[in-house]
C-alpha cells in the first residue's frame, strides 16, 4: 500500500490491557497509518507489549520510551517533535484507553486531506455530551474549560480540550 505519511501519536502509562488491541485495530483500518507510542516507563509492561509487535508491523510501529511519568502534554510534544523530524504530513493525537474510536481516524484524516481542513477534531460535544467512563465532575470541567477557552480566545472550536485530533 502507498505511503500515507500520517502518524498517530499515542501516549501511554499503564495501558497493558488496551495497547495491543488498540494497535491491531488501527493497523486493521487499511489506511497504512504509522503509530508512535510514547510510553512513560509503564511499570505494567506496556512498552514491552509494544516492542513485541514490532515484527508484525515493521516500519509502521514505533516506540519512544521516556524515563519516567512526565505527563500527557509533554508526551504529545515529544511525539510531535519526533513526527516533524521525520516529515510526517499528518499527525494525529489519540488516547490509548479506547475513549477515542480508532475507526474515526479515517474521518479525521478525510476532513484534513480531502476537505482541506488544517485541523480536524474528534469532539465529545458535537451531539450533546458523548463521554465514556468519566466521572461527572471531569465531564463538567472539560466542558466548562472548552467554553471558557472559546469565550476568551474567540476560537470557533467547541471542544478545545479534545485529545483526538488530526493536524
PDB file of N, CA and C in Angstrom, residues 56-157:
ATOM      1  N   UNK A  56       5.531  -7.701  13.713  1.00  0.00           N
ATOM      2  CA  UNK A  56       4.271  -7.789  12.963  1.00  0.00           C
ATOM      3  C   UNK A  56       4.021  -6.538  12.121  1.00  0.00           C
ATOM      4  N   UNK A  57       4.568  -5.392  12.552  1.00  0.00           N
ATOM      5  CA  UNK A  57       4.319  -4.119  11.864  1.00  0.00           C
ATOM      6  C   UNK A  57       5.625  -3.377  11.598  1.00  0.00           C
ATOM      7  N   UNK A  58       6.534  -3.988  10.826  1.00  0.00           N
ATOM      8  CA  UNK A  58       7.829  -3.334  10.583  1.00  0.00           C
ATOM      9  C   UNK A  58       7.667  -2.029   9.817  1.00  0.00           C
ATOM     10  N   UNK A  59       8.377  -1.004  10.293  1.00  0.00           N
ATOM     11  CA  UNK A  59       8.333   0.285   9.615  1.00  0.00           C
ATOM     12  C   UNK A  59       7.046   1.052   9.820  1.00  0.00           C
ATOM     13  N   UNK A  60       6.130   0.515  10.620  1.00  0.00           N
ATOM     14  CA  UNK A  60       4.863   1.212  10.882  1.00  0.00           C
ATOM     15  C   UNK A  60       4.663   1.516  12.361  1.00  0.00           C
ATOM     16  N   UNK A  61       5.261   0.697  13.228  1.00  0.00           N
ATOM     17  CA  UNK A  61       5.073   0.846  14.668  1.00  0.00           C
ATOM     18  C   UNK A  61       6.387   1.276  15.314  1.00  0.00           C
ATOM     19  N   UNK A  62       6.301   2.335  16.114  1.00  0.00           N
ATOM     20  CA  UNK A  62       7.494   2.890  16.752  1.00  0.00           C
ATOM     21  C   UNK A  62       7.200   3.140  18.232  1.00  0.00           C
ATOM     22  N   UNK A  63       8.252   3.131  19.033  1.00  0.00           N
ATOM     23  CA  UNK A  63       8.116   3.347  20.471  1.00  0.00           C
ATOM     24  C   UNK A  63       9.132   4.373  20.932  1.00  0.00           C
ATOM     25  N   UNK A  64       8.651   5.391  21.593  1.00  0.00           N
ATOM     26  CA  UNK A  64       9.511   6.380  22.223  1.00  0.00           C
ATOM     27  C   UNK A  64       9.410   6.148  23.723  1.00  0.00           C
ATOM     28  N   UNK A  65      10.494   5.663  24.314  1.00  0.00           N
ATOM     29  CA  UNK A  65      10.499   5.353  25.748  1.00  0.00           C
ATOM     30  C   UNK A  65      11.003   6.555  26.524  1.00  0.00           C
ATOM     31  N   UNK A  66      10.217   6.971  27.499  1.00  0.00           N
ATOM     32  CA  UNK A  66      10.653   8.053  28.378  1.00  0.00           C
ATOM     33  C   UNK A  66      10.979   7.444  29.740  1.00  0.00           C
ATOM     34  N   UNK A  67      11.868   8.093  30.461  1.00  0.00           N
ATOM     35  CA  UNK A  67      12.409   7.514  31.695  1.00  0.00           C
ATOM     36  C   UNK A  67      11.404   7.450  32.845  1.00  0.00           C
ATOM     37  N   UNK A  68      10.443   8.380  32.856  1.00  0.00           N
ATOM     38  CA  UNK A  68       9.502   8.421  33.972  1.00  0.00           C
ATOM     39  C   UNK A  68       8.198   9.046  33.524  1.00  0.00           C
ATOM     40  N   UNK A  69       7.184   8.952  34.373  1.00  0.00           N
ATOM     41  CA  UNK A  69       5.887   9.555  34.060  1.00  0.00           C
ATOM     42  C   UNK A  69       6.045  11.067  34.052  1.00  0.00           C
ATOM     43  N   UNK A  70       5.874  11.657  32.865  1.00  0.00           N
ATOM     44  CA  UNK A  70       6.123  13.093  32.696  1.00  0.00           C
ATOM     45  C   UNK A  70       4.896  13.860  32.229  1.00  0.00           C
ATOM     46  N   UNK A  71       3.775  13.178  32.074  1.00  0.00           N
ATOM     47  CA  UNK A  71       2.545  13.876  31.740  1.00  0.00           C
ATOM     48  C   UNK A  71       2.155  13.794  30.274  1.00  0.00           C
ATOM     49  N   UNK A  72       0.860  13.948  30.061  1.00  0.00           N
ATOM     50  CA  UNK A  72       0.272  13.825  28.730  1.00  0.00           C
ATOM     51  C   UNK A  72       0.757  14.919  27.777  1.00  0.00           C
ATOM     52  N   UNK A  73       0.781  16.158  28.243  1.00  0.00           N
ATOM     53  CA  UNK A  73       1.192  17.269  27.382  1.00  0.00           C
ATOM     54  C   UNK A  73       2.597  17.109  26.850  1.00  0.00           C
ATOM     55  N   UNK A  74       3.532  16.762  27.724  1.00  0.00           N
ATOM     56  CA  UNK A  74       4.919  16.602  27.274  1.00  0.00           C
ATOM     57  C   UNK A  74       5.082  15.356  26.405  1.00  0.00           C
ATOM     58  N   UNK A  75       4.228  14.360  26.620  1.00  0.00           N
ATOM     59  CA  UNK A  75       4.265  13.171  25.745  1.00  0.00           C
ATOM     60  C   UNK A  75       3.871  13.557  24.321  1.00  0.00           C
ATOM     61  N   UNK A  76       2.825  14.371  24.202  1.00  0.00           N
ATOM     62  CA  UNK A  76       2.430  14.828  22.865  1.00  0.00           C
ATOM     63  C   UNK A  76       3.500  15.707  22.230  1.00  0.00           C
ATOM     64  N   UNK A  77       4.112  16.570  23.013  1.00  0.00           N
ATOM     65  CA  UNK A  77       5.180  17.421  22.476  1.00  0.00           C
ATOM     66  C   UNK A  77       6.326  16.556  21.958  1.00  0.00           C
ATOM     67  N   UNK A  78       6.730  15.564  22.733  1.00  0.00           N
ATOM     68  CA  UNK A  78       7.806  14.653  22.298  1.00  0.00           C
ATOM     69  C   UNK A  78       7.400  13.915  21.027  1.00  0.00           C
ATOM     70  N   UNK A  79       6.156  13.462  20.975  1.00  0.00           N
ATOM     71  CA  UNK A  79       5.669  12.755  19.794  1.00  0.00           C
ATOM     72  C   UNK A  79       5.607  13.632  18.561  1.00  0.00           C
ATOM     73  N   UNK A  80       5.175  14.871  18.738  1.00  0.00           N
ATOM     74  CA  UNK A  80       5.101  15.797  17.607  1.00  0.00           C
ATOM     75  C   UNK A  80       6.500  16.152  17.110  1.00  0.00           C
ATOM     76  N   UNK A  81       7.443  16.354  18.015  1.00  0.00           N
ATOM     77  CA  UNK A  81       8.832  16.620  17.599  1.00  0.00           C
ATOM     78  C   UNK A  81       9.368  15.440  16.795  1.00  0.00           C
ATOM     79  N   UNK A  82       9.108  14.232  17.275  1.00  0.00           N
ATOM     80  CA  UNK A  82       9.551  13.008  16.593  1.00  0.00           C
ATOM     81  C   UNK A  82       8.958  12.979  15.183  1.00  0.00           C
ATOM     82  N   UNK A  83       7.672  13.295  15.078  1.00  0.00           N
ATOM     83  CA  UNK A  83       6.981  13.269  13.782  1.00  0.00           C
ATOM     84  C   UNK A  83       7.536  14.324  12.831  1.00  0.00           C
ATOM     85  N   UNK A  84       7.756  15.523  13.338  1.00  0.00           N
ATOM     86  CA  UNK A  84       8.251  16.613  12.494  1.00  0.00           C
ATOM     87  C   UNK A  84       9.669  16.346  12.002  1.00  0.00           C
ATOM     88  N   UNK A  85      10.481  15.697  12.824  1.00  0.00           N
ATOM     89  CA  UNK A  85      11.843  15.339  12.398  1.00  0.00           C
ATOM     90  C   UNK A  85      11.820  14.332  11.253  1.00  0.00           C
ATOM     91  N   UNK A  86      10.711  13.636  11.095  1.00  0.00           N
ATOM     92  CA  UNK A  86      10.590  12.619  10.046  1.00  0.00           C
ATOM     93  C   UNK A  86       9.640  13.038   8.926  1.00  0.00           C
ATOM     94  N   UNK A  87       9.262  14.309   8.930  1.00  0.00           N
ATOM     95  CA  UNK A  87       8.470  14.914   7.856  1.00  0.00           C
ATOM     96  C   UNK A  87       7.102  14.271   7.614  1.00  0.00           C
ATOM     97  N   UNK A  88       6.433  13.863   8.675  1.00  0.00           N
ATOM     98  CA  UNK A  88       5.059  13.389   8.502  1.00  0.00           C
ATOM     99  C   UNK A  88       4.175  14.573   8.124  1.00  0.00           C
ATOM    100  N   UNK A  89       3.265  14.350   7.194  1.00  0.00           N
ATOM    101  CA  UNK A  89       2.378  15.415   6.732  1.00  0.00           C
ATOM    102  C   UNK A  89       1.150  15.559   7.640  1.00  0.00           C
ATOM    103  N   UNK A  90       0.668  14.440   8.166  1.00  0.00           N
ATOM    104  CA  UNK A  90      -0.500  14.431   9.052  1.00  0.00           C
ATOM    105  C   UNK A  90      -0.107  13.807  10.380  1.00  0.00           C
ATOM    106  N   UNK A  91      -0.451  14.479  11.464  1.00  0.00           N
ATOM    107  CA  UNK A  91      -0.126  13.976  12.797  1.00  0.00           C
ATOM    108  C   UNK A  91      -1.426  13.936  13.601  1.00  0.00           C
ATOM    109  N   UNK A  92      -1.695  12.773  14.175  1.00  0.00           N
ATOM    110  CA  UNK A  92      -2.886  12.577  14.982  1.00  0.00           C
ATOM    111  C   UNK A  92      -2.486  12.439  16.440  1.00  0.00           C
ATOM    112  N   UNK A  93      -3.348  12.875  17.338  1.00  0.00           N
ATOM    113  CA  UNK A  93      -3.180  12.558  18.752  1.00  0.00           C
ATOM    114  C   UNK A  93      -4.391  11.734  19.165  1.00  0.00           C
ATOM    115  N   UNK A  94      -4.124  10.715  19.991  1.00  0.00           N
ATOM    116  CA  UNK A  94      -5.177   9.767  20.339  1.00  0.00           C
ATOM    117  C   UNK A  94      -4.850   9.112  21.674  1.00  0.00           C
ATOM    118  N   UNK A  95      -5.865   8.914  22.513  1.00  0.00           N
ATOM    119  CA  UNK A  95      -5.671   8.234  23.786  1.00  0.00           C
ATOM    120  C   UNK A  95      -5.630   6.718  23.589  1.00  0.00           C
ATOM    121  N   UNK A  96      -5.007   6.034  24.533  1.00  0.00           N
ATOM    122  CA  UNK A  96      -4.838   4.579  24.444  1.00  0.00           C
ATOM    123  C   UNK A  96      -5.956   3.803  25.120  1.00  0.00           C
ATOM    124  N   UNK A  97      -6.890   4.483  25.747  1.00  0.00           N
ATOM    125  CA  UNK A  97      -7.885   3.794  26.573  1.00  0.00           C
ATOM    126  C   UNK A  97      -9.215   3.523  25.870  1.00  0.00           C
ATOM    127  N   UNK A  98      -9.234   3.654  24.552  1.00  0.00           N
ATOM    128  CA  UNK A  98     -10.441   3.458  23.739  1.00  0.00           C
ATOM    129  C   UNK A  98     -11.519   4.498  24.010  1.00  0.00           C
ATOM    130  N   UNK A  99     -11.157   5.616  24.643  1.00  0.00           N
ATOM    131  CA  UNK A  99     -12.122   6.709  24.767  1.00  0.00           C
ATOM    132  C   UNK A  99     -12.294   7.391  23.408  1.00  0.00           C
ATOM    133  N   UNK A 100     -11.360   7.136  22.491  1.00  0.00           N
ATOM    134  CA  UNK A 100     -11.471   7.591  21.109  1.00  0.00           C
ATOM    135  C   UNK A 100     -11.625   6.352  20.231  1.00  0.00           C
ATOM    136  N   UNK A 101     -12.615   6.361  19.360  1.00  0.00           N
ATOM    137  CA  UNK A 101     -12.870   5.221  18.483  1.00  0.00           C
ATOM    138  C   UNK A 101     -11.838   5.209  17.352  1.00  0.00           C
ATOM    139  N   UNK A 102     -10.994   4.166  17.288  1.00  0.00           N
ATOM    140  CA  UNK A 102      -9.969   4.122  16.229  1.00  0.00           C
ATOM    141  C   UNK A 102     -10.548   4.247  14.822  1.00  0.00           C
ATOM    142  N   UNK A 103     -11.766   3.770  14.618  1.00  0.00           N
ATOM    143  CA  UNK A 103     -12.376   3.864  13.282  1.00  0.00           C
ATOM    144  C   UNK A 103     -12.565   5.315  12.837  1.00  0.00           C
ATOM    145  N   UNK A 104     -12.665   6.224  13.796  1.00  0.00           N
ATOM    146  CA  UNK A 104     -12.846   7.629  13.455  1.00  0.00           C
ATOM    147  C   UNK A 104     -11.571   8.297  12.948  1.00  0.00           C
ATOM    148  N   UNK A 105     -10.437   7.617  13.041  1.00  0.00           N
ATOM    149  CA  UNK A 105      -9.204   8.160  12.455  1.00  0.00           C
ATOM    150  C   UNK A 105      -9.401   8.447  10.970  1.00  0.00           C
ATOM    151  N   UNK A 106     -10.136   7.591  10.295  1.00  0.00           N
ATOM    152  CA  UNK A 106     -10.388   7.763   8.859  1.00  0.00           C
ATOM    153  C   UNK A 106     -11.176   9.055   8.624  1.00  0.00           C
ATOM    154  N   UNK A 107     -12.183   9.314   9.457  1.00  0.00           N
ATOM    155  CA  UNK A 107     -12.982  10.542   9.314  1.00  0.00           C
ATOM    156  C   UNK A 107     -12.127  11.776   9.570  1.00  0.00           C
ATOM    157  N   UNK A 108     -11.279  11.734  10.597  1.00  0.00           N
ATOM    158  CA  UNK A 108     -10.394  12.866  10.883  1.00  0.00           C
ATOM    159  C   UNK A 108      -9.436  13.099   9.715  1.00  0.00           C
ATOM    160  N   UNK A 109      -8.869  12.009   9.196  1.00  0.00           N
ATOM    161  CA  UNK A 109      -7.939  12.107   8.072  1.00  0.00           C
ATOM    162  C   UNK A 109      -8.626  12.715   6.848  1.00  0.00           C
ATOM    163  N   UNK A 110      -9.812  12.216   6.524  1.00  0.00           N
ATOM    164  CA  UNK A 110     -10.526  12.717   5.346  1.00  0.00           C
ATOM    165  C   UNK A 110     -10.887  14.188   5.477  1.00  0.00           C
ATOM    166  N   UNK A 111     -11.194  14.624   6.693  1.00  0.00           N
ATOM    167  CA  UNK A 111     -11.515  16.043   6.902  1.00  0.00           C
ATOM    168  C   UNK A 111     -10.316  16.921   6.547  1.00  0.00           C
ATOM    169  N   UNK A 112      -9.114  16.435   6.850  1.00  0.00           N
ATOM    170  CA  UNK A 112      -7.914  17.217   6.527  1.00  0.00           C
ATOM    171  C   UNK A 112      -7.490  17.030   5.073  1.00  0.00           C
ATOM    172  N   UNK A 113      -7.348  15.787   4.643  1.00  0.00           N
ATOM    173  CA  UNK A 113      -6.794  15.534   3.308  1.00  0.00           C
ATOM    174  C   UNK A 113      -7.781  15.836   2.183  1.00  0.00           C
ATOM    175  N   UNK A 114      -8.985  15.332   2.304  1.00  0.00           N
ATOM    176  CA  UNK A 114      -9.947  15.502   1.205  1.00  0.00           C
ATOM    177  C   UNK A 114     -10.701  16.822   1.282  1.00  0.00           C
ATOM    178  N   UNK A 115     -10.975  17.292   2.504  1.00  0.00           N
ATOM    179  CA  UNK A 115     -11.766  18.515   2.650  1.00  0.00           C
ATOM    180  C   UNK A 115     -10.913  19.744   2.917  1.00  0.00           C
ATOM    181  N   UNK A 116      -9.592  19.558   3.041  1.00  0.00           N
ATOM    182  CA  UNK A 116      -8.682  20.690   3.150  1.00  0.00           C
ATOM    183  C   UNK A 116      -8.612  21.373   4.503  1.00  0.00           C
ATOM    184  N   UNK A 117      -9.128  20.736   5.549  1.00  0.00           N
ATOM    185  CA  UNK A 117      -9.057  21.351   6.878  1.00  0.00           C
ATOM    186  C   UNK A 117      -7.615  21.302   7.394  1.00  0.00           C
ATOM    187  N   UNK A 118      -7.214  22.341   8.119  1.00  0.00           N
ATOM    188  CA  UNK A 118      -5.891  22.347   8.748  1.00  0.00           C
ATOM    189  C   UNK A 118      -5.884  21.480  10.003  1.00  0.00           C
ATOM    190  N   UNK A 119      -7.039  21.406  10.664  1.00  0.00           N
ATOM    191  CA  UNK A 119      -7.200  20.632  11.887  1.00  0.00           C
ATOM    192  C   UNK A 119      -8.576  20.001  11.860  1.00  0.00           C
ATOM    193  N   UNK A 120      -8.659  18.742  12.269  1.00  0.00           N
ATOM    194  CA  UNK A 120      -9.978  18.138  12.484  1.00  0.00           C
ATOM    195  C   UNK A 120      -9.992  17.542  13.880  1.00  0.00           C
ATOM    196  N   UNK A 121     -11.120  17.733  14.563  1.00  0.00           N
ATOM    197  CA  UNK A 121     -11.233  17.357  15.967  1.00  0.00           C
ATOM    198  C   UNK A 121     -12.337  16.326  16.140  1.00  0.00           C
ATOM    199  N   UNK A 122     -11.990  15.218  16.784  1.00  0.00           N
ATOM    200  CA  UNK A 122     -12.988  14.225  17.166  1.00  0.00           C
ATOM    201  C   UNK A 122     -13.588  14.677  18.478  1.00  0.00           C
ATOM    202  N   UNK A 123     -14.639  15.492  18.398  1.00  0.00           N
ATOM    203  CA  UNK A 123     -15.196  16.138  19.576  1.00  0.00           C
ATOM    204  C   UNK A 123     -16.181  15.247  20.327  1.00  0.00           C
ATOM    205  N   UNK A 124     -16.180  15.417  21.643  1.00  0.00           N
ATOM    206  CA  UNK A 124     -17.124  14.714  22.510  1.00  0.00           C
ATOM    207  C   UNK A 124     -18.428  15.472  22.624  1.00  0.00           C
ATOM    208  N   UNK A 125     -18.507  16.687  22.059  1.00  0.00           N
ATOM    209  CA  UNK A 125     -19.641  17.570  22.324  1.00  0.00           C
ATOM    210  C   UNK A 125     -20.428  17.969  21.084  1.00  0.00           C
ATOM    211  N   UNK A 126     -20.270  17.262  19.990  1.00  0.00           N
ATOM    212  CA  UNK A 126     -20.984  17.635  18.772  1.00  0.00           C
ATOM    213  C   UNK A 126     -22.485  17.378  18.930  1.00  0.00           C
ATOM    214  N   UNK A 127     -22.835  16.216  19.440  1.00  0.00           N
ATOM    215  CA  UNK A 127     -24.243  15.866  19.654  1.00  0.00           C
ATOM    216  C   UNK A 127     -24.441  15.621  21.143  1.00  0.00           C
ATOM    217  N   UNK A 128     -24.591  16.693  21.892  1.00  0.00           N
ATOM    218  CA  UNK A 128     -24.695  16.570  23.341  1.00  0.00           C
ATOM    219  C   UNK A 128     -23.325  16.245  23.912  1.00  0.00           C
ATOM    220  N   UNK A 129     -23.299  15.449  24.959  1.00  0.00           N
ATOM    221  CA  UNK A 129     -22.040  15.041  25.580  1.00  0.00           C
ATOM    222  C   UNK A 129     -21.876  13.547  25.372  1.00  0.00           C
ATOM    223  N   UNK A 130     -20.770  13.156  24.751  1.00  0.00           N
ATOM    224  CA  UNK A 130     -20.514  11.748  24.470  1.00  0.00           C
ATOM    225  C   UNK A 130     -19.192  11.364  25.108  1.00  0.00           C
ATOM    226  N   UNK A 131     -19.238  10.969  26.367  1.00  0.00           N
ATOM    227  CA  UNK A 131     -18.044  10.631  27.115  1.00  0.00           C
ATOM    228  C   UNK A 131     -18.292   9.315  27.832  1.00  0.00           C
ATOM    229  N   UNK A 132     -17.318   8.413  27.775  1.00  0.00           N
ATOM    230  CA  UNK A 132     -17.461   7.104  28.398  1.00  0.00           C
ATOM    231  C   UNK A 132     -16.523   6.992  29.596  1.00  0.00           C
ATOM    232  N   UNK A 133     -17.018   6.476  30.695  1.00  0.00           N
ATOM    233  CA  UNK A 133     -16.225   6.178  31.898  1.00  0.00           C
ATOM    234  C   UNK A 133     -15.566   7.406  32.519  1.00  0.00           C
ATOM    235  N   UNK A 134     -16.231   8.530  32.471  1.00  0.00           N
ATOM    236  CA  UNK A 134     -15.728   9.735  33.137  1.00  0.00           C
ATOM    237  C   UNK A 134     -16.664  10.084  34.272  1.00  0.00           C
ATOM    238  N   UNK A 135     -16.125  10.461  35.431  1.00  0.00           N
ATOM    239  CA  UNK A 135     -16.999  10.978  36.487  1.00  0.00           C
ATOM    240  C   UNK A 135     -17.588  12.318  36.059  1.00  0.00           C
ATOM    241  N   UNK A 136     -18.755  12.644  36.596  1.00  0.00           N
ATOM    242  CA  UNK A 136     -19.460  13.856  36.178  1.00  0.00           C
ATOM    243  C   UNK A 136     -18.621  15.122  36.383  1.00  0.00           C
ATOM    244  N   UNK A 137     -17.823  15.179  37.462  1.00  0.00           N
ATOM    245  CA  UNK A 137     -17.029  16.389  37.678  1.00  0.00           C
ATOM    246  C   UNK A 137     -15.984  16.580  36.582  1.00  0.00           C
ATOM    247  N   UNK A 138     -15.442  15.487  36.041  1.00  0.00           N
ATOM    248  CA  UNK A 138     -14.475  15.602  34.947  1.00  0.00           C
ATOM    249  C   UNK A 138     -15.163  16.064  33.659  1.00  0.00           C
ATOM    250  N   UNK A 139     -16.353  15.545  33.410  1.00  0.00           N
ATOM    251  CA  UNK A 139     -17.118  15.967  32.232  1.00  0.00           C
ATOM    252  C   UNK A 139     -17.405  17.463  32.311  1.00  0.00           C
ATOM    253  N   UNK A 140     -17.869  17.897  33.470  1.00  0.00           N
ATOM    254  CA  UNK A 140     -18.184  19.320  33.641  1.00  0.00           C
ATOM    255  C   UNK A 140     -16.949  20.207  33.533  1.00  0.00           C
ATOM    256  N   UNK A 141     -15.834  19.745  34.089  1.00  0.00           N
ATOM    257  CA  UNK A 141     -14.587  20.511  33.997  1.00  0.00           C
ATOM    258  C   UNK A 141     -14.155  20.652  32.536  1.00  0.00           C
ATOM    259  N   UNK A 142     -14.168  19.553  31.786  1.00  0.00           N
ATOM    260  CA  UNK A 142     -13.765  19.582  30.383  1.00  0.00           C
ATOM    261  C   UNK A 142     -14.691  20.477  29.564  1.00  0.00           C
ATOM    262  N   UNK A 143     -15.990  20.308  29.749  1.00  0.00           N
ATOM    263  CA  UNK A 143     -16.965  21.101  29.006  1.00  0.00           C
ATOM    264  C   UNK A 143     -16.817  22.582  29.348  1.00  0.00           C
ATOM    265  N   UNK A 144     -16.663  22.883  30.639  1.00  0.00           N
ATOM    266  CA  UNK A 144     -16.504  24.278  31.074  1.00  0.00           C
ATOM    267  C   UNK A 144     -15.208  24.887  30.557  1.00  0.00           C
ATOM    268  N   UNK A 145     -14.140  24.105  30.585  1.00  0.00           N
ATOM    269  CA  UNK A 145     -12.850  24.594  30.082  1.00  0.00           C
ATOM    270  C   UNK A 145     -12.953  24.942  28.599  1.00  0.00           C
ATOM    271  N   UNK A 146     -13.626  24.099  27.836  1.00  0.00           N
ATOM    272  CA  UNK A 146     -13.797  24.377  26.411  1.00  0.00           C
ATOM    273  C   UNK A 146     -14.595  25.658  26.188  1.00  0.00           C
ATOM    274  N   UNK A 147     -15.672  25.836  26.949  1.00  0.00           N
ATOM    275  CA  UNK A 147     -16.475  27.056  26.844  1.00  0.00           C
ATOM    276  C   UNK A 147     -15.637  28.286  27.191  1.00  0.00           C
ATOM    277  N   UNK A 148     -14.866  28.188  28.271  1.00  0.00           N
ATOM    278  CA  UNK A 148     -14.032  29.295  28.726  1.00  0.00           C
ATOM    279  C   UNK A 148     -12.994  29.680  27.662  1.00  0.00           C
ATOM    280  N   UNK A 149     -12.274  28.682  27.152  1.00  0.00           N
ATOM    281  CA  UNK A 149     -11.244  28.936  26.134  1.00  0.00           C
ATOM    282  C   UNK A 149     -11.875  29.560  24.893  1.00  0.00           C
ATOM    283  N   UNK A 150     -13.030  29.053  24.502  1.00  0.00           N
ATOM    284  CA  UNK A 150     -13.716  29.589  23.326  1.00  0.00           C
ATOM    285  C   UNK A 150     -14.105  31.042  23.550  1.00  0.00           C
ATOM    286  N   UNK A 151     -14.604  31.352  24.731  1.00  0.00           N
ATOM    287  CA  UNK A 151     -15.008  32.718  25.060  1.00  0.00           C
ATOM    288  C   UNK A 151     -13.809  33.662  25.090  1.00  0.00           C
ATOM    289  N   UNK A 152     -12.745  33.266  25.771  1.00  0.00           N
ATOM    290  CA  UNK A 152     -11.573  34.130  25.953  1.00  0.00           C
ATOM    291  C   UNK A 152     -10.825  34.360  24.635  1.00  0.00           C
ATOM    292  N   UNK A 153     -10.650  33.289  23.852  1.00  0.00           N
ATOM    293  CA  UNK A 153      -9.839  33.401  22.631  1.00  0.00           C
ATOM    294  C   UNK A 153     -10.643  33.775  21.398  1.00  0.00           C
ATOM    295  N   UNK A 154     -11.956  33.543  21.454  1.00  0.00           N
ATOM    296  CA  UNK A 154     -12.774  33.797  20.273  1.00  0.00           C
ATOM    297  C   UNK A 154     -12.648  32.707  19.215  1.00  0.00           C
ATOM    298  N   UNK A 155     -11.985  31.596  19.552  1.00  0.00           N
ATOM    299  CA  UNK A 155     -11.837  30.488  18.603  1.00  0.00           C
ATOM    300  C   UNK A 155     -13.200  29.891  18.290  1.00  0.00           C
ATOM    301  N   UNK A 156     -13.389  29.516  17.065  1.00  0.00           N
ATOM    302  CA  UNK A 156     -14.633  28.871  16.661  1.00  0.00           C
ATOM    303  C   UNK A 156     -14.500  27.349  16.778  1.00  0.00           C
ATOM    304  N   UNK A 157     -14.017  26.896  17.925  1.00  0.00           N
ATOM    305  CA  UNK A 157     -13.827  25.466  18.194  1.00  0.00           C
ATOM    306  C   UNK A 157     -14.606  25.150  19.464  1.00  0.00           C
TER     307      UNK A 157
END
